[in-house]
Coordinates of C-alpha atoms in Angstrom, one line a residue:
X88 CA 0.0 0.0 0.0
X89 CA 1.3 3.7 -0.4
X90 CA 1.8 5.5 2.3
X91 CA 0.2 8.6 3.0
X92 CA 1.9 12.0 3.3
X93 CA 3.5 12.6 6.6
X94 CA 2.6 9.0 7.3
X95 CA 4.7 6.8 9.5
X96 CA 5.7 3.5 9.1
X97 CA 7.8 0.5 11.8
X98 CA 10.5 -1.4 9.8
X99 CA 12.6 -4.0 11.9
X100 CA 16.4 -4.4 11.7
X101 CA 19.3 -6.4 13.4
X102 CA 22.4 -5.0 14.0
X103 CA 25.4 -7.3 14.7
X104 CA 28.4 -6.7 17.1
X105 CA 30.4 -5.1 16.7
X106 CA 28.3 -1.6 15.3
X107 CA 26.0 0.9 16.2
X108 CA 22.3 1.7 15.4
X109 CA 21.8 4.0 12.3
X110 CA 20.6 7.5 12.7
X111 CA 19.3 8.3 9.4
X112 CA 16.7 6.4 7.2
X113 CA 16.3 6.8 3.3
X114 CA 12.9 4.8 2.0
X115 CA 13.0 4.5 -1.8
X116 CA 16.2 6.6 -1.8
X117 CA 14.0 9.6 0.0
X118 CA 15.3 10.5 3.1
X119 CA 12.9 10.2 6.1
X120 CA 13.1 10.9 9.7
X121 CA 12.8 8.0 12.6
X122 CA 14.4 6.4 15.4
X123 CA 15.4 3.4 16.7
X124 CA 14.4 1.0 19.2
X125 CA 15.4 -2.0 20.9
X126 CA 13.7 -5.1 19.7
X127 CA 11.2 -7.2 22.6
X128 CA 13.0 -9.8 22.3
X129 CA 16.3 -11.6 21.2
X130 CA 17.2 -11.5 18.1
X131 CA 16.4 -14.9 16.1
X132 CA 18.2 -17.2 14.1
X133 CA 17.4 -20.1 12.0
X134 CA 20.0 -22.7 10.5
X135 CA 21.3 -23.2 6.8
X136 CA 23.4 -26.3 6.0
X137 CA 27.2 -25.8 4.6
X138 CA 29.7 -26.7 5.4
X139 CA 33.6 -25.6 4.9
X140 CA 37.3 -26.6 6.4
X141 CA 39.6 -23.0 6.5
X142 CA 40.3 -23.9 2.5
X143 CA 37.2 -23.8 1.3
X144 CA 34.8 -22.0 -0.4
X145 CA 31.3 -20.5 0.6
X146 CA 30.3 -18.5 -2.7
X147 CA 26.7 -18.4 -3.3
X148 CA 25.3 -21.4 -5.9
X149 CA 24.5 -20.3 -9.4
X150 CA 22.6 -22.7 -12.1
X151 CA 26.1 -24.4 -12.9
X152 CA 25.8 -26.1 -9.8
X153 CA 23.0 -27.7 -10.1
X154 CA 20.8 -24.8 -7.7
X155 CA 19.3 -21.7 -9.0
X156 CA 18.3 -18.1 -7.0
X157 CA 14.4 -18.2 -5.7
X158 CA 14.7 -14.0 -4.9
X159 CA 13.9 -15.0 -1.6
X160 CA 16.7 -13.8 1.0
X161 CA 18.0 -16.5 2.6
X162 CA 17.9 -16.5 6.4
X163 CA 20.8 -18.2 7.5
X164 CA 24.2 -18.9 5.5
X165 CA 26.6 -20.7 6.0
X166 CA 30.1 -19.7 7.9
X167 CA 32.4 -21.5 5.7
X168 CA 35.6 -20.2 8.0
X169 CA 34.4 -22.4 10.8
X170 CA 32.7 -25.4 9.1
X171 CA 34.5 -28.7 8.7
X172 CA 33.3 -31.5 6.7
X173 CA 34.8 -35.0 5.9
X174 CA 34.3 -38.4 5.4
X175 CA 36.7 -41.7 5.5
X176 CA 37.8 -44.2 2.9
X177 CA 39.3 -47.7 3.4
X178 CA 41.4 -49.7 1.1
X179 CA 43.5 -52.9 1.6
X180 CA 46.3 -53.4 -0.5
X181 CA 47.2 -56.8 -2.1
X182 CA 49.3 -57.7 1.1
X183 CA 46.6 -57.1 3.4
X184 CA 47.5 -53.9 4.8
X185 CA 44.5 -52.0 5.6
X186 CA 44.7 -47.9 5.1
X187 CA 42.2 -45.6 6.3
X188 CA 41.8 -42.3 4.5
X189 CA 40.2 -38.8 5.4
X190 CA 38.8 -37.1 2.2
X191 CA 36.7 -33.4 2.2
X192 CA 35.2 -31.1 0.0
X193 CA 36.9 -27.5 -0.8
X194 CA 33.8 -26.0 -1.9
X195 CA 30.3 -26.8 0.1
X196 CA 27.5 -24.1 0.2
X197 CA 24.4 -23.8 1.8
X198 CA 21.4 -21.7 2.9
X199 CA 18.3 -22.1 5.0
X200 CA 15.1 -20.0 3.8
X201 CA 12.8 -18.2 5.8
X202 CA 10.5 -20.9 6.2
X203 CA 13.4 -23.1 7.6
X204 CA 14.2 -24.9 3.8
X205 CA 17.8 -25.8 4.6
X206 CA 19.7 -26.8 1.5
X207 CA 23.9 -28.1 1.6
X208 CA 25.0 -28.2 -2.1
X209 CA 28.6 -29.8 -2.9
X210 CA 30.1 -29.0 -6.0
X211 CA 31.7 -32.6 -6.5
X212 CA 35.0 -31.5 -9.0
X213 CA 35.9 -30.1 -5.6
X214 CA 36.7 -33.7 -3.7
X215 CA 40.0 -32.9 -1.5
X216 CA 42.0 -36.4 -1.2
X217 CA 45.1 -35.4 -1.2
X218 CA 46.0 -36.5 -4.3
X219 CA 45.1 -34.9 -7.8
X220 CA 45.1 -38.1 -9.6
X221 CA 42.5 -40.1 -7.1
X222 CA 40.8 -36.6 -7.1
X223 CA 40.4 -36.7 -11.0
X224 CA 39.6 -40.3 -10.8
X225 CA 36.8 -40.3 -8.3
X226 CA 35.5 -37.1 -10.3
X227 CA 35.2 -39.4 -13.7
X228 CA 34.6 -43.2 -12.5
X229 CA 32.7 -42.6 -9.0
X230 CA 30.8 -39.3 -9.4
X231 CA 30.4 -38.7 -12.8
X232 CA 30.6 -35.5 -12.2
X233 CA 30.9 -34.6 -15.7
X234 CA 27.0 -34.7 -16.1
X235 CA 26.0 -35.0 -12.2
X236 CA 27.9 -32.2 -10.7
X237 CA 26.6 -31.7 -7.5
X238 CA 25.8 -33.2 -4.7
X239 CA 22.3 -32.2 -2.8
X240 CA 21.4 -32.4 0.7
X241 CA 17.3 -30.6 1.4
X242 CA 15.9 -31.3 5.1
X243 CA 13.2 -29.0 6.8
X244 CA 14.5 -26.9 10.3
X245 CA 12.8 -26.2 13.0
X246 CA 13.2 -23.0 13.3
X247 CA 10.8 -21.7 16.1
X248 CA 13.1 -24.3 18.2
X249 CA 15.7 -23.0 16.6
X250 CA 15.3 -19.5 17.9
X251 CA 14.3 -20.7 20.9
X252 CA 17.1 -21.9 22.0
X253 CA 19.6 -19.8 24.8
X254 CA 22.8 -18.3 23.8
X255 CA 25.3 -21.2 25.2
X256 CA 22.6 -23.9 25.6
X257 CA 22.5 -27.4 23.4
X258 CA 19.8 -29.7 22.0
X259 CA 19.5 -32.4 19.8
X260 CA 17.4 -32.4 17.3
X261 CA 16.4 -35.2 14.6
X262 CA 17.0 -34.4 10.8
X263 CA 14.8 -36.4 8.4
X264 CA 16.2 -34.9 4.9
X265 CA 16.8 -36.3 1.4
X266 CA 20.5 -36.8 0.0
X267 CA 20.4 -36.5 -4.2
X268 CA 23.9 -38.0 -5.2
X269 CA 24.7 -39.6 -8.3
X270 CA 21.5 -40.0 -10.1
X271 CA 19.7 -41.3 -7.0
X272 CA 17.6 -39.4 -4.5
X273 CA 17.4 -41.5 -0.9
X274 CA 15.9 -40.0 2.4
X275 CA 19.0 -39.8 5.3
X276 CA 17.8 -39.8 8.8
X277 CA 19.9 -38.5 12.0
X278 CA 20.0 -37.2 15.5
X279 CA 21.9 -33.8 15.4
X280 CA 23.4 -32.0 18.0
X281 CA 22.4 -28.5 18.2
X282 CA 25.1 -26.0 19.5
X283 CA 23.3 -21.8 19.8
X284 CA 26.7 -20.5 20.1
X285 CA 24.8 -16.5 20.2
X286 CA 21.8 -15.5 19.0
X287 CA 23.7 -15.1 15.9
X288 CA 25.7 -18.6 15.1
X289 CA 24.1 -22.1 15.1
X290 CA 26.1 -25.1 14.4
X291 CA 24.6 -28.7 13.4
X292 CA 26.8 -32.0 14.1
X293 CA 25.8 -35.7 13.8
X294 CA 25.8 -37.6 17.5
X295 CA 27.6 -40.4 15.5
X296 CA 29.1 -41.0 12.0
X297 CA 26.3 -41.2 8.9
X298 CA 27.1 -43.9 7.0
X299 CA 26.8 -44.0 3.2
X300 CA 26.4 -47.3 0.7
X301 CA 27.7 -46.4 -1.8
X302 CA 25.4 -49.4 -3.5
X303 CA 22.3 -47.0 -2.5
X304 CA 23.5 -44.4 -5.2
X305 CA 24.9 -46.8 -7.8
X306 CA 28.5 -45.9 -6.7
X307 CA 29.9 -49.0 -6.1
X308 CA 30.4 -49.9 -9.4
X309 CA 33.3 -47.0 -9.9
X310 CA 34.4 -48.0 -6.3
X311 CA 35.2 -51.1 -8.2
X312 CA 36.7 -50.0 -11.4
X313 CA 39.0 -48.2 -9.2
X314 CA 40.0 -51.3 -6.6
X315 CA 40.9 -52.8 -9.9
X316 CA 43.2 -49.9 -11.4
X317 CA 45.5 -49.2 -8.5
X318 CA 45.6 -53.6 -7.7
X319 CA 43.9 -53.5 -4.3
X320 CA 42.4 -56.2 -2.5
X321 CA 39.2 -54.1 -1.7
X322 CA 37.9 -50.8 -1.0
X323 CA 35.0 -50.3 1.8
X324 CA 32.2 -49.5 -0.4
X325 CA 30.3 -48.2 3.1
X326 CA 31.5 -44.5 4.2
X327 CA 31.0 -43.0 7.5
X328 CA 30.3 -39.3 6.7
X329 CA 31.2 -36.6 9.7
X330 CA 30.9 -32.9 10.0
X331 CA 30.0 -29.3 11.9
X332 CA 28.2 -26.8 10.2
X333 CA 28.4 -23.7 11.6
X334 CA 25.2 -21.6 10.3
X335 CA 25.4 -17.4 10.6
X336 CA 22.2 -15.6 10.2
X337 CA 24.7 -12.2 9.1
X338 CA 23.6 -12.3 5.3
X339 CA 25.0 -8.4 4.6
X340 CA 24.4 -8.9 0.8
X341 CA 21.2 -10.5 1.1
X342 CA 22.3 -13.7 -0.5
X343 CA 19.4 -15.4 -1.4
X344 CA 18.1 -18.9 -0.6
X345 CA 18.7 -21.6 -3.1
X346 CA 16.5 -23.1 -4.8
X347 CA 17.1 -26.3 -7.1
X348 CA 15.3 -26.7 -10.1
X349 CA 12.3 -29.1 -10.3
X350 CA 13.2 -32.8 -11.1
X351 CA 12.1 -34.0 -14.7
X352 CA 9.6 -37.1 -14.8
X353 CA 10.6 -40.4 -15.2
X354 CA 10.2 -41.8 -18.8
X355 CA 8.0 -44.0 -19.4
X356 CA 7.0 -47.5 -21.4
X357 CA 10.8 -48.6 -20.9
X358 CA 11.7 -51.6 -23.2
X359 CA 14.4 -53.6 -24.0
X360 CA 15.2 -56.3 -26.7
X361 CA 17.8 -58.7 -27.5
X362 CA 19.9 -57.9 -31.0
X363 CA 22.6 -59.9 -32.8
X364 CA 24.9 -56.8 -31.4
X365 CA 23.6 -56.5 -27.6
X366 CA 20.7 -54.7 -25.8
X367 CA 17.7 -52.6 -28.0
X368 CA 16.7 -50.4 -25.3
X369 CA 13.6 -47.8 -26.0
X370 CA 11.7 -45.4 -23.7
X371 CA 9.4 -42.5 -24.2
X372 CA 10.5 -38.5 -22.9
X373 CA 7.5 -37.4 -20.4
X374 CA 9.7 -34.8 -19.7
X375 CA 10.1 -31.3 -20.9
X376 CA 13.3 -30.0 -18.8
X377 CA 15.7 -32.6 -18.8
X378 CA 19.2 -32.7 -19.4
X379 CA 19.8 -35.9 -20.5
X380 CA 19.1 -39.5 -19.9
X381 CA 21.2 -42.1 -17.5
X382 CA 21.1 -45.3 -18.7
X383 CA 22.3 -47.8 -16.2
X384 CA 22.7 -51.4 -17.1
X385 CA 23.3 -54.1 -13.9
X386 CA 25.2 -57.4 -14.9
X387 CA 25.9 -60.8 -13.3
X388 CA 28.4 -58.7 -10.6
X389 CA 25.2 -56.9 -9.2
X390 CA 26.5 -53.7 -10.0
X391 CA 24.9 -50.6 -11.7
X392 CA 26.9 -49.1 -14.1
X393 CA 25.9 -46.0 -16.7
X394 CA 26.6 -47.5 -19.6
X395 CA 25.2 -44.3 -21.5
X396 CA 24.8 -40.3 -20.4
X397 CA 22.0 -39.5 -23.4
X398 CA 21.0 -35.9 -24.6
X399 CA 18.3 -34.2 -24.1
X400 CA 14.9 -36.1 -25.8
X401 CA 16.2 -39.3 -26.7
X402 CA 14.0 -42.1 -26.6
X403 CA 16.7 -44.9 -27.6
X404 CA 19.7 -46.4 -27.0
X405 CA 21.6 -49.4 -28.3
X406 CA 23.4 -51.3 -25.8
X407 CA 26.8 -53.0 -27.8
X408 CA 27.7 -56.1 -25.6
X409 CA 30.5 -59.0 -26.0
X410 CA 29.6 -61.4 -23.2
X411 CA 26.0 -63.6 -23.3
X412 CA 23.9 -63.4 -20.2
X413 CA 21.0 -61.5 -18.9
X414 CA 21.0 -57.7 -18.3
X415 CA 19.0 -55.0 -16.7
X416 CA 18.1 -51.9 -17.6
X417 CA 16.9 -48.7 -16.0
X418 CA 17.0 -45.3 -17.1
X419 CA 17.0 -42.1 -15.2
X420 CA 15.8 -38.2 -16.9
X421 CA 17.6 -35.5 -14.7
X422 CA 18.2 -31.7 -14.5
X423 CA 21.6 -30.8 -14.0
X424 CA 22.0 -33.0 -10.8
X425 CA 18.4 -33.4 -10.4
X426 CA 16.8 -36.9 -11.3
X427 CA 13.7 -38.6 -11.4
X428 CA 12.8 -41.6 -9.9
X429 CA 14.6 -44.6 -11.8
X430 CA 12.3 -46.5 -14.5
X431 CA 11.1 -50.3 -13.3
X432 CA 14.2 -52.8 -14.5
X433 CA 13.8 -54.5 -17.0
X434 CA 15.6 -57.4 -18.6
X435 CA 17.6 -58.4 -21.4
X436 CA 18.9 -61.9 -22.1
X437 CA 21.8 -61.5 -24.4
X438 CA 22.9 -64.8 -26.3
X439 CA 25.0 -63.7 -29.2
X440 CA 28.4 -63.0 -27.0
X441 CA 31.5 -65.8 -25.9

């Protein structure tokens, strides 16, 4: 509504230690006269998800990665100076000597909205092993990060709890949230522990390790390739995932909340046929935003492997294969890192390989 000549208006503001209160108000670049007042009560805060060693990264998501700008400011952010995030890899060499390994992230981002949507976004070329070679490799055989770039983590926060909560007090809180990695979208369930380190700094922790299968996302296959390249004996395909995220609700440049785009549908009326040559597989697009196409083939090992990242509105996709036996198939639309739901299997039973 307009406001009426030598009208008044309240507007609310927090001001952060250290700095003072301002003393002179512009509305729509006009200046006004006012004053200020001390809020009723403490000043809130609410809890994004992001999470950051003292190497990383907290700039805002664009599109690239996967998550795209609502307009809506976000209400928390997360403080990437104080953040750590890891989680642990085990191999066993040929001798039987086991190794365990601590990998992170250099860039994780994150933002909680004002309706307490909390979103953690990973860009995955940013995987910190130590090594540029296992990095590039776990990049191109594990995450396929060429056409999946991100990963996603979306859970709900409570924030009236949140905000209720006493400078220097604890809670613990459970997190029911879905984790969209690889292709694969599965809900992840925890007990947090809930740190109000001032009115103005949150930090979230698990109370134990969450651990990942890696065969829930269809990573074990790469997990495999790779056992075989470097001549291992194995490589846990089971990962227990541990971090703090500290959240700040000090969002000077109004950074706003992301957003990720909507997943495409799944396609539909998925078949597949035995040729001289391999597997016939065919499909129809009920989507209208997709990126491309996964198909994912699973052999005698158990495994699922993408044997094909299609374009945008294909409907088909010939499967060339040397060894006889029986094959399934399922295949998965996504946006950027978004996918649908996986199509039902279905099965191939190759006879014309050794």
């Amino acid at each position: 509504p307009n406001l009426a000549a030598n009208g008044t208006a309240s507007f609310g503001f927090l001001v952060n230690n250290p700095g003072a209160a301002p003393t002179a108000f512009t509305l729509n670049g006009a200046s006004c006269g006012g004053n200020t007042s001390q809020p009723s009560t403490s000043s809130s805060s609410s809890t994004p998800i992001t999470s950051t060693s003292s190497s990383r990264s907290s700039t805002p998501i664009t599109g690239s990665s996967s998550s795209v700008s609502n307009g809506v400011v976000a209400r928390w952010l997360v403080d990437a100076t104080n953040s750590t995030f890891h989680f642990v890899s085990v191999k066993k060499s040929a001798a039987g000597v086991e190794t365990p390994e601590n990998f992170t992230f250099n860039t994780l981002q994150g933002t909680v909205s004002p309706t307490g949507q909390a979103t953690l976004t990973i860009p995955l070329a940013s995987i910190n092993t130590a090594q540029t070679i296992r990095d590039g490799r776990l990049q191109d055989y594990v995450f396929e990060s060429a056409y999946l770039p991100s990963l996603h983590f979306t859970t709900q926060l409570d924030l009236t709890a949140i905000d209720a909560l006493a400078a220097g007090s604890t809670s613990v809180q459970s997190v029911t949230g879905n984790l969209i990695l690889h292709g694969v979208v599965k809900s992840i369930v925890f007990d947090a522990l809930v740190v109000k380190h001032s009115n103005g700094s949150v930090s979230f922790s698990p109370r134990k390790p969450i651990v990942i299968n890696s065969t829930d996302f269809d990573l074990n296959y790469g997990i495999e390739y790779l056992r075989n390249l470097m001549g291992l004996s194995t490589i846990g395909e089971k990962t227990p995932v541990y971090f703090k995220l500290f959240l700040t609700n000090s969002n000077p440049t109004n950074t706003a909340a992301i957003s990720l785009p909507t997943a495409p549908a799944a396609p539909l009326s998925v078949s597949g046929t035995a040729v001289s040559t391999g597997a016939n597989l065919n499909w129809a697009d009920a989507s209208a935003n997709e990126t491309g196409f996964l198909v994912r083939r699973k052999g005698a090992d158990g495994r699922w492997y993408t044997a094909k990242n299609n374009a945008a509105n294909t409907v088909s996709y010939l499967d060339l294969l040397t060894e006889s036996g029986t094959y399934d198939y399922k295949v998965i639309s996504y946006t950027d890192s978004i996918p649908s739901a996986g199509t039902t299997p279905v099965s191939v039973v190759f006879t014309g390989g050794t």
